[in-house]
Structures are given as C-alpha cells and as structure tokens.
Amino acid sequence: MQDSHFDVVVIGGGMVGAALACGLAQQQFRVAVVERAEPAPFDAARAPDVRISAIGASSVALLQQLNVWPRVQAMRCAPYRKLETWEWQTAHVTFDAASLGLSELGYMVENSVLQRALWEKMQEDGVTLCAPASLDNVLPHSGGWHVQLDNGTTLDARLVVGADGANSRVRQLAGIGVHGWNYAQSCMLISVECEHDAGDATWQQFTPEGPRAFLPLFGRHASLVWYDAPARIRQLQSLPLPQLEKEIHAHFPARVGRFQVQAAASFPLVRRHATRYVTAGLALVGDAAHTINPLAGQGVNLGYRDVDALLDTLVQARSQAESWSSAAVLQRYQRQRRRDNLLMQGGMDLFYFAFSNKLPPLRFARNLGLIAAEHAGALKRQVLRYALGL
C-alpha cells in the first residue's frame, strides 16, 4: 500500500460498514475498509444462507442511492408484502403493503448476498480493501489516528468508524462502555425448502416459550425462526435434521406445510447499547453501537439509519468548511441516532417482556391489545411507517 493516509478507515466490511464505505466514496472521501475475510463470490446454485435480513423500505432506498440494490436483485432477494402476527387465533394483526400504497413492505435478503453486492461496489468505487486483516490497535496522532493492523500495516485516518459488530474492538480500544443484558431466550434460524412456493407473506406466532416465525425467500425456499429457552435451543441444534423436522411440525403452526430442513444455526439474544457513539475522530455504527432483540427484524435497518445519518452529518459539515471529524460535529450524529435506537430497543423489549410472561391476566390483556391494534386504522399505519423508516 503506497499511500496509507485516508479520510476515513472503517473497521468491519459487513452489511453496515460496507454500506457506509460506499456512501463515503460516493461523496469523494478517501476510504479504507478493514475486514477479516473477503465474502465469497455469489453462486446461484448454492443453498440460501442461514443468515437472513428483512430489509425495510428505507434501507432499500439507501441501497438504491448507493447503486448497490441492482446488484442484490441480480443475485437474489424476495419481496414480502404482508406481515401477520398473533397469539390467540382470534387476535391477529395484519400489515400489508397496499395499506401504505407500497408495492412491498421490504425484502428478505441473505446476508451473504448483501455483503457480496456491497463488496463489489466498494471495489468499483476505489475503496481500499484491507482483507484479510484485523484491527490490532488505534493510537491518537496529529488530530487523527494511527490504525495498526494484525498484518503489520499501519493506516492514518482523520476518522475511524467501528462497524465491527457487537463485540467491537474499536469500542473497547476507545474505552466506550456498554449497558445491556442477555435475554432468557436464544434464537434458531432454520433454512427449509417448502413443498410449494414460499409466497410473499411473513408471519409470527407468539407462544409461551417464545415466537415462531416464517420468512419467505425465493422460489420454494424459506427461513423458519424458533425462539426458546437457551437449553432448548441447544438441544434442538444437536438433533439430526430429520428429527429437527419432526420437532418443527410438532411446535409450529400447521400453515407452515410440508418442508425439508437444509441447514440450521442458533445464537443467544443479547441487548447492548454503547454509553456513547462518538469521541473526537471516532464513531460507532450498527451493532458496535447497539444490538436489539430481533423480534421485528430491525437490526440491520437500524444500522442503515446510522449510515444515512452519519453520511449526512459528515457531508454537511464538510460543505460548511467545518472540521468534520471533530467531536462537536460527530455529536450531531449521536444526537440524531441515539434516541431513535433507544426507542426501537424499548419497543422490542416491551414486546419481549409482555409476550414471554405466562400470567393469564397479562395473556388476556396482550391479546386484547392485538385485537385493538388490528382495528387501529391510521395509528396502525403510522406504526408500520415508523418500523419501515418512512
């Protein structure tokens, strides 16, 4: 690397970090991205990735603005137009795209597809890609940072952005603390091939043990999501796939139909929120700043709202000849995003605690709430618009 001086060094080239790098390069910032491994090339014959993201309308708009969305569509993604949730059969809430005048609510996209599309765009946009590499240390230097990598490379940056996930090394090195806890549930993602086309509706049933959800993918492929106690999820993870199929049929609604399990993976549910997102010359985005209960699939969408806000903050400050990497400027990004992220975390926690409680009066109350929500008209549409980032 002949020139190691950059405006911004992004640590983490996943779905959020790579989107930020594309946006910065589009605005003529000189950008480097540090990532452990380059994502594998897309293979249409390969079975779908177990890791799926529900990309909302505002996230699609950001990816279109970055000229990445056509690449995603050229690989594969699946629109969903209807979202249904219930506990009692008599207490359904249904959201549909037509109620907002939209052609779809969003898209189900494999994480590997999205990351590959963004990686190819970074290459096209001239982003310097340091992969495979990991962050070793960051040291203050001349109003910026020396970024030391595990391969011996040192980069100089005015701004370092931590997009390196829930266990962010950037956050740790910056001395930024976190508040949070582990939920009393884990989550299992199960890739299945259905007997019939998966359709364009996603649904979620609440049970005393945790939700059961169905996410339609392309063709006859779908993803099932099983929330349960950590010990139960570990037990399910250890089962042979034919036995896991039997367990799914016994515990999921009959509407899931006939299917064949292709793969499964699980992870614990953790809530984390950084005590601050920024310091002079350093910012956190996505899971490095906040993790959320995935009940409504809002994780990556919140990360993309971070990207949008940070891009807007930096570009505006630069256009007004301000020191765009200063703490004062970066505080504007934090003020814009922290409240929204806390609100979404709080909303998901409310759902989690309300629906994981088995007390009969609370079960009655929450189902009455679902019935009321179904008939809430304009308020229901406004909640949907907020969840989609519109």
mmCIF file of C-alpha atoms in Angstrom:
data_model
loop_
_atom_site.group_PDB
_atom_site.id
_atom_site.type_symbol
_atom_site.label_atom_id
_atom_site.label_comp_id
_atom_site.label_asym_id
_atom_site.label_seq_id
_atom_site.Cartn_x
_atom_site.Cartn_y
_atom_site.Cartn_z
ATOM 1 C CA MET A 1 0.000 0.000 0.000
ATOM 2 C CA GLN A 2 1.901 3.051 -1.279
ATOM 3 C CA ASP A 3 -0.225 5.700 0.444
ATOM 4 C CA SER A 4 -1.597 4.886 3.876
ATOM 5 C CA HIS A 5 -3.352 8.219 4.533
ATOM 6 C CA PHE A 6 -7.161 8.188 4.492
ATOM 7 C CA ASP A 7 -10.029 10.433 5.414
ATOM 8 C CA VAL A 8 -11.913 7.524 6.976
ATOM 9 C CA VAL A 9 -10.918 3.993 7.982
ATOM 10 C CA VAL A 10 -13.919 1.717 8.548
ATOM 11 C CA ILE A 11 -13.253 -1.311 10.746
ATOM 12 C CA GLY A 12 -15.649 -4.005 9.566
ATOM 13 C CA GLY A 13 -16.759 -4.604 5.986
ATOM 14 C CA GLY A 14 -20.061 -6.312 6.757
ATOM 15 C CA MET A 15 -23.501 -5.133 5.669
ATOM 16 C CA VAL A 16 -23.348 -1.842 7.603
ATOM 17 C CA GLY A 17 -19.645 -0.957 7.357
ATOM 18 C CA ALA A 18 -19.515 -1.654 3.627
ATOM 19 C CA ALA A 19 -22.619 0.487 3.004
ATOM 20 C CA LEU A 20 -21.011 3.378 4.886
ATOM 21 C CA ALA A 21 -17.794 2.980 2.875
ATOM 22 C CA CYS A 22 -19.741 3.053 -0.410
ATOM 23 C CA GLY A 23 -21.575 6.205 0.675
ATOM 24 C CA LEU A 24 -18.352 7.933 1.745
ATOM 25 C CA ALA A 25 -16.578 7.024 -1.506
ATOM 26 C CA GLN A 26 -19.570 8.339 -3.454
ATOM 27 C CA GLN A 27 -19.034 11.673 -1.657
ATOM 28 C CA GLN A 28 -15.316 11.727 -2.559
ATOM 29 C CA PHE A 29 -13.943 10.791 0.854
ATOM 30 C CA ARG A 30 -10.793 8.666 0.723
ATOM 31 C CA VAL A 31 -11.790 5.415 2.438
ATOM 32 C CA ALA A 32 -10.186 2.176 3.601
ATOM 33 C CA VAL A 33 -12.068 -0.825 4.977
ATOM 34 C CA VAL A 34 -10.553 -3.467 7.255
ATOM 35 C CA GLU A 35 -12.253 -6.871 7.120
ATOM 36 C CA ARG A 36 -11.298 -10.352 8.338
ATOM 37 C CA ALA A 37 -12.154 -12.068 5.029
ATOM 38 C CA GLU A 38 -13.489 -11.179 1.599
ATOM 39 C CA PRO A 39 -17.037 -12.524 1.133
ATOM 40 C CA ALA A 40 -17.297 -15.485 -1.224
ATOM 41 C CA PRO A 41 -18.477 -14.848 -4.804
ATOM 42 C CA PHE A 42 -22.204 -15.387 -5.354
ATOM 43 C CA ASP A 43 -23.184 -18.850 -6.584
ATOM 44 C CA ALA A 44 -26.797 -19.187 -7.754
ATOM 45 C CA ALA A 45 -26.611 -22.971 -7.327
ATOM 46 C CA ARG A 46 -25.724 -22.653 -3.657
ATOM 47 C CA ALA A 47 -28.390 -23.194 -0.994
ATOM 48 C CA PRO A 48 -29.536 -19.996 0.741
ATOM 49 C CA ASP A 49 -27.521 -18.548 3.593
ATOM 50 C CA VAL A 50 -28.956 -19.386 7.031
ATOM 51 C CA ARG A 51 -28.473 -15.720 7.994
ATOM 52 C CA ILE A 52 -31.330 -13.623 6.584
ATOM 53 C CA SER A 53 -32.180 -9.930 6.953
ATOM 54 C CA ALA A 54 -35.575 -8.295 6.445
ATOM 55 C CA ILE A 55 -34.617 -5.129 4.585
ATOM 56 C CA GLY A 56 -37.231 -2.390 5.045
ATOM 57 C CA ALA A 57 -38.272 0.265 2.548
ATOM 58 C CA SER A 58 -35.903 2.970 3.858
ATOM 59 C CA SER A 59 -32.949 0.559 3.761
ATOM 60 C CA VAL A 60 -33.786 -0.358 0.169
ATOM 61 C CA ALA A 61 -33.852 3.378 -0.633
ATOM 62 C CA LEU A 62 -30.338 3.782 0.845
ATOM 63 C CA LEU A 63 -29.029 0.813 -1.148
ATOM 64 C CA GLN A 64 -30.600 2.251 -4.309
ATOM 65 C CA GLN A 65 -28.932 5.598 -3.602
ATOM 66 C CA LEU A 66 -25.593 3.753 -3.302
ATOM 67 C CA ASN A 67 -26.275 1.925 -6.614
ATOM 68 C CA VAL A 68 -25.985 -1.393 -4.795
ATOM 69 C CA TRP A 69 -29.598 -2.567 -4.969
ATOM 70 C CA PRO A 70 -29.462 -3.614 -8.673
ATOM 71 C CA ARG A 71 -26.574 -5.942 -7.770
ATOM 72 C CA VAL A 72 -28.653 -7.507 -4.982
ATOM 73 C CA GLN A 73 -31.581 -8.015 -7.356
ATOM 74 C CA ALA A 74 -29.261 -9.559 -9.939
ATOM 75 C CA MET A 75 -28.252 -12.132 -7.319
ATOM 76 C CA ARG A 76 -31.388 -12.932 -5.347
ATOM 77 C CA CYS A 77 -33.856 -11.442 -2.904
ATOM 78 C CA ALA A 78 -37.554 -11.897 -2.178
ATOM 79 C CA PRO A 79 -40.174 -9.175 -1.638
ATOM 80 C CA TYR A 80 -42.623 -9.542 1.221
ATOM 81 C CA ARG A 81 -45.940 -7.723 1.031
ATOM 82 C CA LYS A 82 -47.780 -8.919 4.109
ATOM 83 C CA LEU A 83 -46.845 -9.323 7.780
ATOM 84 C CA GLU A 84 -49.082 -11.161 10.223
ATOM 85 C CA THR A 85 -48.680 -11.758 13.962
ATOM 86 C CA TRP A 86 -50.887 -13.444 16.552
ATOM 87 C CA GLU A 87 -51.030 -15.414 19.792
ATOM 88 C CA TRP A 88 -54.674 -16.443 20.006
ATOM 89 C CA GLN A 89 -56.286 -17.418 16.723
ATOM 90 C CA THR A 90 -58.900 -14.726 17.364
ATOM 91 C CA ALA A 91 -56.272 -11.980 17.876
ATOM 92 C CA HIS A 92 -54.456 -11.465 14.573
ATOM 93 C CA VAL A 93 -52.739 -8.255 13.465
ATOM 94 C CA THR A 94 -52.045 -7.983 9.740
ATOM 95 C CA PHE A 95 -49.963 -5.326 7.988
ATOM 96 C CA ASP A 96 -49.897 -5.125 4.221
ATOM 97 C CA ALA A 97 -48.044 -3.019 1.683
ATOM 98 C CA ALA A 98 -51.220 -1.907 -0.089
ATOM 99 C CA SER A 99 -52.432 -0.077 3.050
ATOM 100 C CA LEU A 100 -49.470 2.310 2.653
ATOM 101 C CA GLY A 101 -49.670 2.452 -1.120
ATOM 102 C CA LEU A 102 -46.444 0.453 -1.425
ATOM 103 C CA SER A 103 -45.654 -2.381 -3.819
ATOM 104 C CA GLU A 104 -43.894 -4.251 -0.975
ATOM 105 C CA LEU A 105 -43.049 -3.813 2.721
ATOM 106 C CA GLY A 106 -39.462 -4.827 2.123
ATOM 107 C CA TYR A 107 -37.247 -7.698 1.004
ATOM 108 C CA MET A 108 -35.791 -10.808 2.550
ATOM 109 C CA VAL A 109 -32.110 -10.862 1.625
ATOM 110 C CA GLU A 110 -29.406 -13.347 2.551
ATOM 111 C CA ASN A 111 -26.649 -11.593 4.496
ATOM 112 C CA SER A 112 -24.002 -13.136 2.239
ATOM 113 C CA VAL A 113 -25.727 -11.734 -0.873
ATOM 114 C CA LEU A 114 -25.940 -8.243 0.566
ATOM 115 C CA GLN A 115 -22.347 -8.252 1.762
ATOM 116 C CA ARG A 116 -21.073 -9.539 -1.608
ATOM 117 C CA ALA A 117 -23.005 -6.877 -3.545
ATOM 118 C CA LEU A 118 -21.568 -4.151 -1.292
ATOM 119 C CA TRP A 119 -18.049 -5.591 -1.577
ATOM 120 C CA GLU A 120 -18.186 -5.486 -5.377
ATOM 121 C CA LYS A 121 -19.417 -1.881 -5.235
ATOM 122 C CA MET A 122 -16.567 -0.900 -2.905
ATOM 123 C CA GLN A 123 -14.099 -2.390 -5.385
ATOM 124 C CA GLU A 124 -15.736 -0.445 -8.218
ATOM 125 C CA ASP A 125 -15.709 2.806 -6.200
ATOM 126 C CA GLY A 126 -11.988 2.617 -5.404
ATOM 127 C CA VAL A 127 -12.296 1.877 -1.688
ATOM 128 C CA THR A 128 -9.016 0.441 -0.343
ATOM 129 C CA LEU A 129 -9.817 -3.020 0.988
ATOM 130 C CA CYS A 130 -7.561 -4.480 3.682
ATOM 131 C CA ALA A 131 -8.554 -8.153 3.798
ATOM 132 C CA PRO A 132 -7.794 -10.474 5.371
ATOM 133 C CA ALA A 133 -6.844 -8.208 8.267
ATOM 134 C CA SER A 134 -7.993 -7.345 11.785
ATOM 135 C CA LEU A 135 -7.589 -4.302 13.989
ATOM 136 C CA ASP A 136 -4.724 -4.521 16.461
ATOM 137 C CA ASN A 137 -4.715 -1.000 17.942
ATOM 138 C CA VAL A 138 -5.671 2.645 17.382
ATOM 139 C CA LEU A 139 -3.373 5.416 18.622
ATOM 140 C CA PRO A 140 -4.049 9.196 18.572
ATOM 141 C CA HIS A 141 -1.796 11.030 16.098
ATOM 142 C CA SER A 142 -1.803 14.605 14.695
ATOM 143 C CA GLY A 143 -5.526 15.234 15.064
ATOM 144 C CA GLY A 144 -6.345 11.740 13.802
ATOM 145 C CA TRP A 145 -5.397 8.118 14.379
ATOM 146 C CA HIS A 146 -2.715 5.564 13.613
ATOM 147 C CA VAL A 147 -4.665 2.369 12.841
ATOM 148 C CA GLN A 148 -2.457 -0.670 13.427
ATOM 149 C CA LEU A 149 -3.497 -3.965 11.810
ATOM 150 C CA ASP A 150 -2.518 -7.506 12.760
ATOM 151 C CA ASN A 151 -0.607 -7.939 9.483
ATOM 152 C CA GLY A 152 1.817 -5.152 10.375
ATOM 153 C CA THR A 153 0.152 -2.470 8.227
ATOM 154 C CA THR A 154 -0.441 0.984 9.711
ATOM 155 C CA LEU A 155 -3.069 3.341 8.282
ATOM 156 C CA ASP A 156 -3.522 7.023 9.149
ATOM 157 C CA ALA A 157 -7.084 8.352 9.363
ATOM 158 C CA ARG A 158 -8.890 11.526 10.368
ATOM 159 C CA LEU A 159 -11.900 9.421 11.339
ATOM 160 C CA VAL A 160 -12.105 5.798 12.479
ATOM 161 C CA VAL A 161 -15.529 4.138 12.318
ATOM 162 C CA GLY A 162 -16.280 0.989 14.292
ATOM 163 C CA ALA A 163 -18.619 -1.204 12.253
ATOM 164 C CA ASP A 164 -17.145 -4.357 13.735
ATOM 165 C CA GLY A 165 -20.161 -5.877 15.435
ATOM 166 C CA ALA A 166 -21.484 -6.441 18.924
ATOM 167 C CA ASN A 167 -18.047 -7.249 20.386
ATOM 168 C CA SER A 168 -16.496 -4.201 18.724
ATOM 169 C CA ARG A 169 -12.719 -3.946 19.116
ATOM 170 C CA VAL A 170 -12.955 -0.247 18.185
ATOM 171 C CA ARG A 171 -15.404 0.367 21.020
ATOM 172 C CA GLN A 172 -13.174 -1.444 23.500
ATOM 173 C CA LEU A 173 -9.998 0.400 22.434
ATOM 174 C CA ALA A 174 -11.847 3.739 22.643
ATOM 175 C CA GLY A 175 -12.848 2.951 26.237
ATOM 176 C CA ILE A 176 -16.559 3.198 25.458
ATOM 177 C CA GLY A 177 -18.712 1.135 27.801
ATOM 178 C CA VAL A 178 -21.995 -0.679 27.153
ATOM 179 C CA HIS A 179 -25.244 -1.182 29.035
ATOM 180 C CA GLY A 180 -27.250 -4.335 28.428
ATOM 181 C CA TRP A 181 -28.250 -7.840 29.367
ATOM 182 C CA ASN A 182 -28.821 -11.309 27.965
ATOM 183 C CA TYR A 183 -32.429 -12.244 27.267
ATOM 184 C CA ALA A 184 -33.735 -15.525 28.655
ATOM 185 C CA GLN A 185 -34.169 -16.797 25.083
ATOM 186 C CA SER A 186 -31.991 -17.904 22.192
ATOM 187 C CA CYS A 187 -32.898 -17.902 18.526
ATOM 188 C CA MET A 188 -32.608 -20.662 15.935
ATOM 189 C CA LEU A 189 -32.628 -19.948 12.192
ATOM 190 C CA ILE A 190 -33.654 -22.890 10.014
ATOM 191 C CA SER A 191 -33.368 -22.931 6.194
ATOM 192 C CA VAL A 192 -36.102 -25.049 4.621
ATOM 193 C CA GLU A 193 -37.350 -25.982 1.172
ATOM 194 C CA CYS A 194 -41.151 -25.996 1.117
ATOM 195 C CA GLU A 195 -43.476 -28.231 -0.862
ATOM 196 C CA HIS A 196 -44.983 -25.149 -2.538
ATOM 197 C CA ASP A 197 -43.824 -21.635 -3.413
ATOM 198 C CA ALA A 198 -42.976 -19.726 -0.224
ATOM 199 C CA GLY A 199 -45.168 -16.753 -1.239
ATOM 200 C CA ASP A 200 -44.798 -13.129 -0.154
ATOM 201 C CA ALA A 201 -46.212 -13.142 3.385
ATOM 202 C CA THR A 202 -44.185 -13.355 6.599
ATOM 203 C CA TRP A 203 -45.826 -14.360 9.862
ATOM 204 C CA GLN A 204 -45.035 -14.745 13.547
ATOM 205 C CA GLN A 205 -46.936 -16.631 16.236
ATOM 206 C CA PHE A 206 -46.290 -15.870 19.904
ATOM 207 C CA THR A 207 -46.165 -18.882 22.234
ATOM 208 C CA PRO A 208 -45.418 -19.125 25.993
ATOM 209 C CA GLU A 209 -41.894 -20.371 25.144
ATOM 210 C CA GLY A 210 -41.191 -17.717 22.503
ATOM 211 C CA PRO A 211 -42.214 -16.714 18.965
ATOM 212 C CA ARG A 212 -42.263 -18.968 15.899
ATOM 213 C CA ALA A 213 -41.799 -17.156 12.589
ATOM 214 C CA PHE A 214 -41.815 -17.830 8.842
ATOM 215 C CA LEU A 215 -39.755 -15.729 6.405
ATOM 216 C CA PRO A 216 -40.363 -16.382 2.676
ATOM 217 C CA LEU A 217 -37.331 -16.473 0.390
ATOM 218 C CA PHE A 218 -37.000 -17.115 -3.339
ATOM 219 C CA GLY A 219 -38.920 -19.953 -5.005
ATOM 220 C CA ARG A 220 -39.789 -22.687 -2.526
ATOM 221 C CA HIS A 221 -37.080 -21.646 -0.056
ATOM 222 C CA ALA A 222 -37.936 -20.106 3.319
ATOM 223 C CA SER A 223 -36.429 -19.465 6.728
ATOM 224 C CA LEU A 224 -38.055 -20.546 9.975
ATOM 225 C CA VAL A 225 -37.213 -18.731 13.214
ATOM 226 C CA TRP A 226 -37.601 -20.522 16.549
ATOM 227 C CA TYR A 227 -37.192 -18.597 19.832
ATOM 228 C CA ASP A 228 -36.965 -20.627 23.020
ATOM 229 C CA ALA A 229 -35.001 -21.119 26.246
ATOM 230 C CA PRO A 230 -31.230 -21.395 25.596
ATOM 231 C CA ALA A 231 -31.117 -25.026 26.825
ATOM 232 C CA ARG A 232 -33.985 -25.966 24.497
ATOM 233 C CA ILE A 233 -32.316 -24.298 21.502
ATOM 234 C CA ARG A 234 -29.043 -26.118 22.262
ATOM 235 C CA GLN A 235 -30.958 -29.390 22.364
ATOM 236 C CA LEU A 236 -32.655 -28.643 19.017
ATOM 237 C CA GLN A 237 -29.317 -27.666 17.478
ATOM 238 C CA SER A 238 -27.881 -31.084 18.410
ATOM 239 C CA LEU A 239 -30.644 -33.048 16.634
ATOM 240 C CA PRO A 240 -30.191 -34.741 13.238
ATOM 241 C CA LEU A 241 -32.094 -32.765 10.571
ATOM 242 C CA PRO A 242 -34.903 -35.378 10.143
ATOM 243 C CA GLN A 243 -35.549 -35.265 13.890
ATOM 244 C CA LEU A 244 -35.499 -31.458 13.838
ATOM 245 C CA GLU A 245 -38.194 -31.566 11.120
ATOM 246 C CA LYS A 246 -40.420 -33.607 13.438
ATOM 247 C CA GLU A 247 -39.934 -31.097 16.253
ATOM 248 C CA ILE A 248 -40.833 -28.214 13.932
ATOM 249 C CA HIS A 249 -44.020 -29.938 12.772
ATOM 250 C CA ALA A 250 -44.955 -30.537 16.418
ATOM 251 C CA HIS A 251 -44.370 -26.931 17.551
ATOM 252 C CA PHE A 252 -45.017 -24.661 14.545
ATOM 253 C CA PRO A 253 -48.458 -23.723 13.184
ATOM 254 C CA ALA A 254 -49.832 -26.186 10.628
ATOM 255 C CA ARG A 255 -49.773 -23.468 7.969
ATOM 256 C CA VAL A 256 -46.023 -23.971 7.601
ATOM 257 C CA GLY A 257 -46.938 -27.022 5.483
ATOM 258 C CA ARG A 258 -44.568 -29.728 4.339
ATOM 259 C CA PHE A 259 -40.885 -28.928 4.011
ATOM 260 C CA GLN A 260 -37.347 -30.290 4.184
ATOM 261 C CA VAL A 261 -34.723 -28.792 6.511
ATOM 262 C CA GLN A 262 -31.490 -27.830 4.743
ATOM 263 C CA ALA A 263 -29.452 -26.132 7.486
ATOM 264 C CA ALA A 264 -29.777 -24.565 10.936
ATOM 265 C CA ALA A 265 -27.836 -22.218 13.188
ATOM 266 C CA SER A 266 -28.515 -20.544 16.529
ATOM 267 C CA PHE A 267 -27.402 -17.552 18.557
ATOM 268 C CA PRO A 268 -28.154 -16.037 22.001
ATOM 269 C CA LEU A 269 -30.327 -12.913 22.264
ATOM 270 C CA VAL A 270 -28.377 -10.013 23.711
ATOM 271 C CA ARG A 271 -29.285 -6.357 24.259
ATOM 272 C CA ARG A 272 -26.358 -3.929 24.173
ATOM 273 C CA HIS A 273 -26.183 -0.151 23.923
ATOM 274 C CA ALA A 274 -22.953 1.819 23.909
ATOM 275 C CA THR A 275 -22.786 4.577 26.539
ATOM 276 C CA ARG A 276 -21.822 6.922 23.689
ATOM 277 C CA TYR A 277 -21.424 6.549 19.936
ATOM 278 C CA VAL A 278 -18.622 9.067 19.320
ATOM 279 C CA THR A 279 -15.460 10.714 20.524
ATOM 280 C CA ALA A 280 -13.126 13.042 18.626
ATOM 281 C CA GLY A 281 -12.247 11.348 15.334
ATOM 282 C CA LEU A 282 -14.130 8.136 16.135
ATOM 283 C CA ALA A 283 -17.711 6.885 15.678
ATOM 284 C CA LEU A 284 -19.653 3.646 16.106
ATOM 285 C CA VAL A 285 -22.376 2.355 13.774
ATOM 286 C CA GLY A 286 -24.662 -0.672 13.682
ATOM 287 C CA ASP A 287 -24.145 -3.499 16.175
ATOM 288 C CA ALA A 288 -20.968 -1.851 17.502
ATOM 289 C CA ALA A 289 -23.257 0.871 18.900
ATOM 290 C CA HIS A 290 -26.426 -1.114 19.634
ATOM 291 C CA THR A 291 -27.885 -4.597 19.398
ATOM 292 C CA ILE A 292 -31.594 -5.274 19.580
ATOM 293 C CA ASN A 293 -33.974 -8.175 20.131
ATOM 294 C CA PRO A 294 -34.549 -9.434 16.545
ATOM 295 C CA LEU A 295 -38.324 -9.871 17.036
ATOM 296 C CA ALA A 296 -39.170 -7.411 14.245
ATOM 297 C CA GLY A 297 -36.011 -7.853 12.179
ATOM 298 C CA GLN A 298 -34.889 -4.276 12.811
ATOM 299 C CA GLY A 299 -31.171 -4.853 13.476
ATOM 300 C CA VAL A 300 -29.639 -4.126 10.072
ATOM 301 C CA ASN A 301 -32.294 -1.499 9.326
ATOM 302 C CA LEU A 302 -31.220 0.493 12.389
ATOM 303 C CA GLY A 303 -27.632 0.125 11.179
ATOM 304 C CA TYR A 304 -28.602 1.606 7.818
ATOM 305 C CA ARG A 305 -30.320 4.511 9.553
ATOM 306 C CA ASP A 306 -26.992 5.088 11.354
ATOM 307 C CA VAL A 307 -25.190 5.071 7.997
ATOM 308 C CA ASP A 308 -27.641 7.547 6.494
ATOM 309 C CA ALA A 309 -27.317 9.902 9.482
ATOM 310 C CA LEU A 310 -23.503 9.735 9.676
ATOM 311 C CA LEU A 311 -23.127 10.345 5.929
ATOM 312 C CA ASP A 312 -25.452 13.334 6.126
ATOM 313 C CA THR A 313 -23.599 14.753 9.163
ATOM 314 C CA LEU A 314 -20.134 14.446 7.592
ATOM 315 C CA VAL A 315 -21.126 15.781 4.170
ATOM 316 C CA GLN A 316 -22.975 18.777 5.632
ATOM 317 C CA ALA A 317 -20.080 19.663 7.944
ATOM 318 C CA ARG A 318 -17.538 19.419 5.129
ATOM 319 C CA SER A 319 -19.672 21.581 2.828
ATOM 320 C CA GLN A 320 -19.693 24.281 5.533
ATOM 321 C CA ALA A 321 -15.880 24.048 5.948
ATOM 322 C CA GLU A 322 -16.214 22.619 9.467
ATOM 323 C CA SER A 323 -13.793 20.112 10.972
ATOM 324 C CA TRP A 324 -15.983 17.176 10.018
ATOM 325 C CA SER A 325 -14.149 14.629 12.214
ATOM 326 C CA SER A 326 -14.381 16.760 15.354
ATOM 327 C CA ALA A 327 -16.279 15.666 18.455
ATOM 328 C CA ALA A 328 -18.679 18.610 18.084
ATOM 329 C CA VAL A 329 -19.711 17.526 14.575
ATOM 330 C CA LEU A 330 -19.921 13.824 15.440
ATOM 331 C CA GLN A 331 -22.154 14.648 18.417
ATOM 332 C CA ARG A 332 -24.821 15.701 15.901
ATOM 333 C CA TYR A 333 -24.844 12.149 14.534
ATOM 334 C CA GLN A 334 -25.108 10.750 18.064
ATOM 335 C CA ARG A 335 -27.998 13.058 18.983
ATOM 336 C CA GLN A 336 -29.858 12.088 15.825
ATOM 337 C CA ARG A 337 -29.490 8.340 16.245
ATOM 338 C CA ARG A 338 -29.301 7.563 19.954
ATOM 339 C CA ARG A 339 -32.900 8.461 20.756
ATOM 340 C CA ASP A 340 -34.296 6.528 17.784
ATOM 341 C CA ASN A 341 -32.245 3.435 18.642
ATOM 342 C CA LEU A 342 -33.311 3.590 22.301
ATOM 343 C CA LEU A 343 -36.954 3.930 21.244
ATOM 344 C CA MET A 344 -36.737 0.871 18.985
ATOM 345 C CA GLN A 345 -34.875 -1.142 21.640
ATOM 346 C CA GLY A 346 -37.510 -0.186 24.207
ATOM 347 C CA GLY A 347 -40.335 -1.165 21.882
ATOM 348 C CA MET A 348 -38.823 -4.591 21.220
ATOM 349 C CA ASP A 349 -38.189 -5.093 24.945
ATOM 350 C CA LEU A 350 -41.823 -4.245 25.676
ATOM 351 C CA PHE A 351 -42.934 -6.911 23.219
ATOM 352 C CA TYR A 352 -40.437 -9.414 24.603
ATOM 353 C CA PHE A 353 -41.417 -8.962 28.262
ATOM 354 C CA ALA A 354 -45.145 -8.728 27.537
ATOM 355 C CA PHE A 355 -45.264 -11.900 25.436
ATOM 356 C CA SER A 356 -42.795 -14.014 27.437
ATOM 357 C CA ASN A 357 -44.928 -13.709 30.586
ATOM 358 C CA LYS A 358 -47.322 -16.617 31.194
ATOM 359 C CA LEU A 359 -49.663 -14.911 33.708
ATOM 360 C CA PRO A 360 -53.274 -15.392 32.468
ATOM 361 C CA PRO A 361 -54.339 -11.737 33.064
ATOM 362 C CA LEU A 362 -51.388 -10.496 31.018
ATOM 363 C CA ARG A 363 -52.084 -13.006 28.236
ATOM 364 C CA PHE A 364 -55.653 -11.739 28.111
ATOM 365 C CA ALA A 365 -54.537 -8.100 28.093
ATOM 366 C CA ARG A 366 -51.926 -8.512 25.347
ATOM 367 C CA ASN A 367 -54.354 -10.351 23.075
ATOM 368 C CA LEU A 368 -56.913 -7.599 23.608
ATOM 369 C CA GLY A 369 -54.095 -5.247 22.611
ATOM 370 C CA LEU A 370 -53.522 -7.187 19.369
ATOM 371 C CA ILE A 371 -57.231 -7.063 18.566
ATOM 372 C CA ALA A 372 -57.255 -3.308 19.211
ATOM 373 C CA ALA A 373 -54.141 -2.841 17.079
ATOM 374 C CA GLU A 374 -55.780 -4.646 14.157
ATOM 375 C CA HIS A 375 -58.591 -2.083 14.192
ATOM 376 C CA ALA A 376 -56.458 0.984 14.920
ATOM 377 C CA GLY A 377 -56.630 2.324 11.358
ATOM 378 C CA ALA A 378 -54.400 5.371 10.889
ATOM 379 C CA LEU A 379 -52.400 4.654 14.075
ATOM 380 C CA LYS A 380 -51.643 1.133 12.846
ATOM 381 C CA ARG A 381 -50.422 2.527 9.514
ATOM 382 C CA GLN A 382 -48.263 5.094 11.324
ATOM 383 C CA VAL A 383 -46.603 2.368 13.434
ATOM 384 C CA LEU A 384 -45.870 0.425 10.234
ATOM 385 C CA ARG A 385 -44.420 3.512 8.568
ATOM 386 C CA TYR A 386 -42.113 4.091 11.523
ATOM 387 C CA ALA A 387 -40.939 0.465 11.535
ATOM 388 C CA LEU A 388 -40.154 0.741 7.810
ATOM 389 C CA GLY A 389 -38.260 4.004 8.358
ATOM 390 C CA LEU A 390 -40.666 6.020 6.205
#
